[in-house]
Amino acid sequence: MEYQFIRDPISGLRIKISSEHAVIGRWLNEEIGKDKIAMVQALIASVSSSFEPLTLQGQEIDLILNKDEAIFEAHALHQDSEDLFAYQDDELMLEENGLSSGCGFEDFVDLINSWQEFTTGR
């Protein structure tokens, strides 16, 4: 997983990440920012001593974390078919690409630790 942290004068601290992991970048930029890093680190510590996966529900993206991997799922991925039926006449489809992604647990821990260092200016 390749990424780069950016200090943007307009939008602040951001992560630029590969397109296959775009939902991870959205989650970090929009759901976590620099204010919720401690909460994610506490979740990581809990998962390390747990046998069950833990879920961190966000406004638009959920994180499902276990000892092996981190899975990110946008809420739009779980739209009811009734919700989508309204768009059938417009021939619109729910594009699932970019709505879910995952990475290994160690990669996720490295990402969070690097983000924490970046956001605190170390």
mmCIF file of the C-alpha atoms, coordinates in Angstrom:
data_MODEL
# 
_entry.id   MODEL 
# 
loop_
_atom_site.group_PDB 
_atom_site.id 
_atom_site.type_symbol 
_atom_site.label_atom_id 
_atom_site.label_alt_id 
_atom_site.label_comp_id 
_atom_site.label_asym_id 
_atom_site.label_entity_id 
_atom_site.label_seq_id 
_atom_site.pdbx_PDB_ins_code 
_atom_site.Cartn_x 
_atom_site.Cartn_y 
_atom_site.Cartn_z 
_atom_site.occupancy 
_atom_site.B_iso_or_equiv 
_atom_site.pdbx_formal_charge 
_atom_site.auth_seq_id 
_atom_site.auth_comp_id 
_atom_site.auth_asym_id 
_atom_site.auth_atom_id 
_atom_site.pdbx_PDB_model_num 
ATOM 1   C CA . MET A 1 1   ? 0.000   0.000   0.000   1.00 0.00 ? 1   MET A CA 1 
ATOM 2   C CA . GLU A 1 2   ? 1.576   3.230   -1.172  1.00 0.00 ? 2   GLU A CA 1 
ATOM 3   C CA . TYR A 1 3   ? 0.607   6.569   0.293   1.00 0.00 ? 3   TYR A CA 1 
ATOM 4   C CA . GLN A 1 4   ? 1.889   10.075  0.810   1.00 0.00 ? 4   GLN A CA 1 
ATOM 5   C CA . PHE A 1 5   ? 0.943   12.617  3.453   1.00 0.00 ? 5   PHE A CA 1 
ATOM 6   C CA . ILE A 1 6   ? 0.307   16.175  2.291   1.00 0.00 ? 6   ILE A CA 1 
ATOM 7   C CA . ARG A 1 7   ? -0.009  19.513  4.064   1.00 0.00 ? 7   ARG A CA 1 
ATOM 8   C CA . ASP A 1 8   ? -2.590  21.284  1.941   1.00 0.00 ? 8   ASP A CA 1 
ATOM 9   C CA . PRO A 1 9   ? -3.057  25.007  2.724   1.00 0.00 ? 9   PRO A CA 1 
ATOM 10  C CA . ILE A 1 10  ? -6.746  24.787  1.796   1.00 0.00 ? 10  ILE A CA 1 
ATOM 11  C CA . SER A 1 11  ? -7.927  21.441  3.149   1.00 0.00 ? 11  SER A CA 1 
ATOM 12  C CA . GLY A 1 12  ? -5.279  20.843  5.813   1.00 0.00 ? 12  GLY A CA 1 
ATOM 13  C CA . LEU A 1 13  ? -3.567  17.532  6.461   1.00 0.00 ? 13  LEU A CA 1 
ATOM 14  C CA . ARG A 1 14  ? -4.411  14.882  3.872   1.00 0.00 ? 14  ARG A CA 1 
ATOM 15  C CA . ILE A 1 15  ? -3.322  11.477  2.677   1.00 0.00 ? 15  ILE A CA 1 
ATOM 16  C CA . LYS A 1 16  ? -2.852  10.659  -0.980  1.00 0.00 ? 16  LYS A CA 1 
ATOM 17  C CA . ILE A 1 17  ? -3.186  6.919   -1.547  1.00 0.00 ? 17  ILE A CA 1 
ATOM 18  C CA . SER A 1 18  ? -3.394  4.457   -4.421  1.00 0.00 ? 18  SER A CA 1 
ATOM 19  C CA . SER A 1 19  ? -6.768  4.222   -6.160  1.00 0.00 ? 19  SER A CA 1 
ATOM 20  C CA . GLU A 1 20  ? -7.385  0.649   -5.004  1.00 0.00 ? 20  GLU A CA 1 
ATOM 21  C CA . HIS A 1 21  ? -7.161  1.890   -1.407  1.00 0.00 ? 21  HIS A CA 1 
ATOM 22  C CA . ALA A 1 22  ? -9.114  5.127   -1.983  1.00 0.00 ? 22  ALA A CA 1 
ATOM 23  C CA . VAL A 1 23  ? -11.736 4.282   0.635   1.00 0.00 ? 23  VAL A CA 1 
ATOM 24  C CA . ILE A 1 24  ? -8.941  3.976   3.227   1.00 0.00 ? 24  ILE A CA 1 
ATOM 25  C CA . GLY A 1 25  ? -7.773  7.473   2.319   1.00 0.00 ? 25  GLY A CA 1 
ATOM 26  C CA . ARG A 1 26  ? -11.319 8.821   2.572   1.00 0.00 ? 26  ARG A CA 1 
ATOM 27  C CA . TRP A 1 27  ? -11.718 7.150   5.961   1.00 0.00 ? 27  TRP A CA 1 
ATOM 28  C CA . LEU A 1 28  ? -8.488  8.630   7.288   1.00 0.00 ? 28  LEU A CA 1 
ATOM 29  C CA . ASN A 1 29  ? -9.111  12.097  5.830   1.00 0.00 ? 29  ASN A CA 1 
ATOM 30  C CA . GLU A 1 30  ? -12.812 12.423  6.609   1.00 0.00 ? 30  GLU A CA 1 
ATOM 31  C CA . GLU A 1 31  ? -13.597 10.103  9.511   1.00 0.00 ? 31  GLU A CA 1 
ATOM 32  C CA . ILE A 1 32  ? -10.404 10.166  11.609  1.00 0.00 ? 32  ILE A CA 1 
ATOM 33  C CA . GLY A 1 33  ? -8.410  13.302  10.811  1.00 0.00 ? 33  GLY A CA 1 
ATOM 34  C CA . LYS A 1 34  ? -6.061  14.154  13.629  1.00 0.00 ? 34  LYS A CA 1 
ATOM 35  C CA . ASP A 1 35  ? -8.684  14.191  16.361  1.00 0.00 ? 35  ASP A CA 1 
ATOM 36  C CA . LYS A 1 36  ? -9.586  10.483  16.538  1.00 0.00 ? 36  LYS A CA 1 
ATOM 37  C CA . ILE A 1 37  ? -6.156  8.843   16.227  1.00 0.00 ? 37  ILE A CA 1 
ATOM 38  C CA . ALA A 1 38  ? -6.058  7.876   19.925  1.00 0.00 ? 38  ALA A CA 1 
ATOM 39  C CA . MET A 1 39  ? -9.390  6.092   19.543  1.00 0.00 ? 39  MET A CA 1 
ATOM 40  C CA . VAL A 1 40  ? -8.054  4.068   16.587  1.00 0.00 ? 40  VAL A CA 1 
ATOM 41  C CA . GLN A 1 41  ? -4.870  3.218   18.494  1.00 0.00 ? 41  GLN A CA 1 
ATOM 42  C CA . ALA A 1 42  ? -7.007  1.992   21.417  1.00 0.00 ? 42  ALA A CA 1 
ATOM 43  C CA . LEU A 1 43  ? -8.970  -0.178  18.971  1.00 0.00 ? 43  LEU A CA 1 
ATOM 44  C CA . ILE A 1 44  ? -5.698  -1.620  17.655  1.00 0.00 ? 44  ILE A CA 1 
ATOM 45  C CA . ALA A 1 45  ? -4.626  -2.482  21.213  1.00 0.00 ? 45  ALA A CA 1 
ATOM 46  C CA . SER A 1 46  ? -8.005  -4.126  21.889  1.00 0.00 ? 46  SER A CA 1 
ATOM 47  C CA . VAL A 1 47  ? -7.831  -6.222  18.726  1.00 0.00 ? 47  VAL A CA 1 
ATOM 48  C CA . SER A 1 48  ? -4.336  -7.401  19.600  1.00 0.00 ? 48  SER A CA 1 
ATOM 49  C CA . SER A 1 49  ? -5.730  -9.132  22.695  1.00 0.00 ? 49  SER A CA 1 
ATOM 50  C CA . SER A 1 50  ? -9.083  -10.208 21.222  1.00 0.00 ? 50  SER A CA 1 
ATOM 51  C CA . PHE A 1 51  ? -10.186 -13.198 19.188  1.00 0.00 ? 51  PHE A CA 1 
ATOM 52  C CA . GLU A 1 52  ? -13.157 -11.419 17.645  1.00 0.00 ? 52  GLU A CA 1 
ATOM 53  C CA . PRO A 1 53  ? -13.077 -8.671  15.015  1.00 0.00 ? 53  PRO A CA 1 
ATOM 54  C CA . LEU A 1 54  ? -14.015 -5.200  16.226  1.00 0.00 ? 54  LEU A CA 1 
ATOM 55  C CA . THR A 1 55  ? -15.943 -2.620  14.225  1.00 0.00 ? 55  THR A CA 1 
ATOM 56  C CA . LEU A 1 56  ? -15.539 1.132   14.329  1.00 0.00 ? 56  LEU A CA 1 
ATOM 57  C CA . GLN A 1 57  ? -18.639 2.642   12.753  1.00 0.00 ? 57  GLN A CA 1 
ATOM 58  C CA . GLY A 1 58  ? -18.126 5.933   11.009  1.00 0.00 ? 58  GLY A CA 1 
ATOM 59  C CA . GLN A 1 59  ? -20.424 8.475   9.398   1.00 0.00 ? 59  GLN A CA 1 
ATOM 60  C CA . GLU A 1 60  ? -19.842 7.027   5.916   1.00 0.00 ? 60  GLU A CA 1 
ATOM 61  C CA . ILE A 1 61  ? -17.211 4.286   6.280   1.00 0.00 ? 61  ILE A CA 1 
ATOM 62  C CA . ASP A 1 62  ? -16.876 1.421   8.751   1.00 0.00 ? 62  ASP A CA 1 
ATOM 63  C CA . LEU A 1 63  ? -13.604 -0.183  9.823   1.00 0.00 ? 63  LEU A CA 1 
ATOM 64  C CA . ILE A 1 64  ? -13.677 -3.894  10.632  1.00 0.00 ? 64  ILE A CA 1 
ATOM 65  C CA . LEU A 1 65  ? -10.429 -4.854  12.325  1.00 0.00 ? 65  LEU A CA 1 
ATOM 66  C CA . ASN A 1 66  ? -9.049  -8.218  13.366  1.00 0.00 ? 66  ASN A CA 1 
ATOM 67  C CA . LYS A 1 67  ? -5.570  -9.590  14.047  1.00 0.00 ? 67  LYS A CA 1 
ATOM 68  C CA . ASP A 1 68  ? -5.008  -10.331 10.358  1.00 0.00 ? 68  ASP A CA 1 
ATOM 69  C CA . GLU A 1 69  ? -6.522  -7.449  8.423   1.00 0.00 ? 69  GLU A CA 1 
ATOM 70  C CA . ALA A 1 70  ? -8.332  -4.140  8.340   1.00 0.00 ? 70  ALA A CA 1 
ATOM 71  C CA . ILE A 1 71  ? -11.404 -3.959  6.107   1.00 0.00 ? 71  ILE A CA 1 
ATOM 72  C CA . PHE A 1 72  ? -13.027 -0.673  5.143   1.00 0.00 ? 72  PHE A CA 1 
ATOM 73  C CA . GLU A 1 73  ? -16.604 -0.595  3.841   1.00 0.00 ? 73  GLU A CA 1 
ATOM 74  C CA . ALA A 1 74  ? -18.551 2.453   2.755   1.00 0.00 ? 74  ALA A CA 1 
ATOM 75  C CA . HIS A 1 75  ? -22.153 2.491   3.916   1.00 0.00 ? 75  HIS A CA 1 
ATOM 76  C CA . ALA A 1 76  ? -23.234 2.897   0.284   1.00 0.00 ? 76  ALA A CA 1 
ATOM 77  C CA . LEU A 1 77  ? -22.060 -0.672  -0.310  1.00 0.00 ? 77  LEU A CA 1 
ATOM 78  C CA . HIS A 1 78  ? -24.988 -1.920  1.759   1.00 0.00 ? 78  HIS A CA 1 
ATOM 79  C CA . GLN A 1 79  ? -27.821 -0.059  0.029   1.00 0.00 ? 79  GLN A CA 1 
ATOM 80  C CA . ASP A 1 80  ? -31.088 -1.937  -0.120  1.00 0.00 ? 80  ASP A CA 1 
ATOM 81  C CA . SER A 1 81  ? -32.237 -3.013  -3.550  1.00 0.00 ? 81  SER A CA 1 
ATOM 82  C CA . GLU A 1 82  ? -35.417 -0.990  -2.903  1.00 0.00 ? 82  GLU A CA 1 
ATOM 83  C CA . ASP A 1 83  ? -33.298 2.159   -2.565  1.00 0.00 ? 83  ASP A CA 1 
ATOM 84  C CA . LEU A 1 84  ? -31.600 1.428   -5.865  1.00 0.00 ? 84  LEU A CA 1 
ATOM 85  C CA . PHE A 1 85  ? -34.859 0.528   -7.621  1.00 0.00 ? 85  PHE A CA 1 
ATOM 86  C CA . ALA A 1 86  ? -35.736 4.225   -7.776  1.00 0.00 ? 86  ALA A CA 1 
ATOM 87  C CA . TYR A 1 87  ? -32.796 4.784   -10.115 1.00 0.00 ? 87  TYR A CA 1 
ATOM 88  C CA . GLN A 1 88  ? -33.559 1.884   -12.429 1.00 0.00 ? 88  GLN A CA 1 
ATOM 89  C CA . ASP A 1 89  ? -35.197 4.119   -15.063 1.00 0.00 ? 89  ASP A CA 1 
ATOM 90  C CA . ASP A 1 90  ? -32.086 6.285   -15.225 1.00 0.00 ? 90  ASP A CA 1 
ATOM 91  C CA . GLU A 1 91  ? -29.974 3.179   -15.857 1.00 0.00 ? 91  GLU A CA 1 
ATOM 92  C CA . LEU A 1 92  ? -27.794 4.089   -12.911 1.00 0.00 ? 92  LEU A CA 1 
ATOM 93  C CA . MET A 1 93  ? -25.977 1.387   -11.030 1.00 0.00 ? 93  MET A CA 1 
ATOM 94  C CA . LEU A 1 94  ? -24.175 1.343   -7.715  1.00 0.00 ? 94  LEU A CA 1 
ATOM 95  C CA . GLU A 1 95  ? -20.487 1.237   -8.539  1.00 0.00 ? 95  GLU A CA 1 
ATOM 96  C CA . GLU A 1 96  ? -18.933 -1.011  -5.913  1.00 0.00 ? 96  GLU A CA 1 
ATOM 97  C CA . ASN A 1 97  ? -15.408 -0.160  -6.973  1.00 0.00 ? 97  ASN A CA 1 
ATOM 98  C CA . GLY A 1 98  ? -13.962 2.181   -4.379  1.00 0.00 ? 98  GLY A CA 1 
ATOM 99  C CA . LEU A 1 99  ? -16.544 1.315   -1.731  1.00 0.00 ? 99  LEU A CA 1 
ATOM 100 C CA . SER A 1 100 ? -14.517 -1.362  0.012   1.00 0.00 ? 100 SER A CA 1 
ATOM 101 C CA . SER A 1 101 ? -10.859 -2.069  0.517   1.00 0.00 ? 101 SER A CA 1 
ATOM 102 C CA . GLY A 1 102 ? -8.548  -3.781  2.916   1.00 0.00 ? 102 GLY A CA 1 
ATOM 103 C CA . CYS A 1 103 ? -4.986  -4.148  4.049   1.00 0.00 ? 103 CYS A CA 1 
ATOM 104 C CA . GLY A 1 104 ? -2.990  -6.319  6.386   1.00 0.00 ? 104 GLY A CA 1 
ATOM 105 C CA . PHE A 1 105 ? -3.049  -5.605  10.119  1.00 0.00 ? 105 PHE A CA 1 
ATOM 106 C CA . GLU A 1 106 ? 0.647   -4.661  10.236  1.00 0.00 ? 106 GLU A CA 1 
ATOM 107 C CA . ASP A 1 107 ? 0.267   -2.295  7.273   1.00 0.00 ? 107 ASP A CA 1 
ATOM 108 C CA . PHE A 1 108 ? -2.716  -0.675  8.993   1.00 0.00 ? 108 PHE A CA 1 
ATOM 109 C CA . VAL A 1 109 ? -0.786  -0.212  12.248  1.00 0.00 ? 109 VAL A CA 1 
ATOM 110 C CA . ASP A 1 110 ? 2.124   1.342   10.317  1.00 0.00 ? 110 ASP A CA 1 
ATOM 111 C CA . LEU A 1 111 ? -0.288  3.674   8.507   1.00 0.00 ? 111 LEU A CA 1 
ATOM 112 C CA . ILE A 1 112 ? -1.915  4.852   11.751  1.00 0.00 ? 112 ILE A CA 1 
ATOM 113 C CA . ASN A 1 113 ? 1.429   5.344   13.500  1.00 0.00 ? 113 ASN A CA 1 
ATOM 114 C CA . SER A 1 114 ? 2.803   7.280   10.518  1.00 0.00 ? 114 SER A CA 1 
ATOM 115 C CA . TRP A 1 115 ? -0.363  9.402   10.344  1.00 0.00 ? 115 TRP A CA 1 
ATOM 116 C CA . GLN A 1 116 ? -0.090  10.159  14.059  1.00 0.00 ? 116 GLN A CA 1 
ATOM 117 C CA . GLU A 1 117 ? 3.533   11.250  13.657  1.00 0.00 ? 117 GLU A CA 1 
ATOM 118 C CA . PHE A 1 118 ? 2.632   13.389  10.637  1.00 0.00 ? 118 PHE A CA 1 
ATOM 119 C CA . THR A 1 119 ? -0.335  15.098  12.297  1.00 0.00 ? 119 THR A CA 1 
ATOM 120 C CA . THR A 1 120 ? 1.619   15.912  15.449  1.00 0.00 ? 120 THR A CA 1 
ATOM 121 C CA . GLY A 1 121 ? 4.517   17.319  13.422  1.00 0.00 ? 121 GLY A CA 1 
ATOM 122 C CA . ARG A 1 122 ? 7.150   14.842  14.580  1.00 0.00 ? 122 ARG A CA 1 
# 
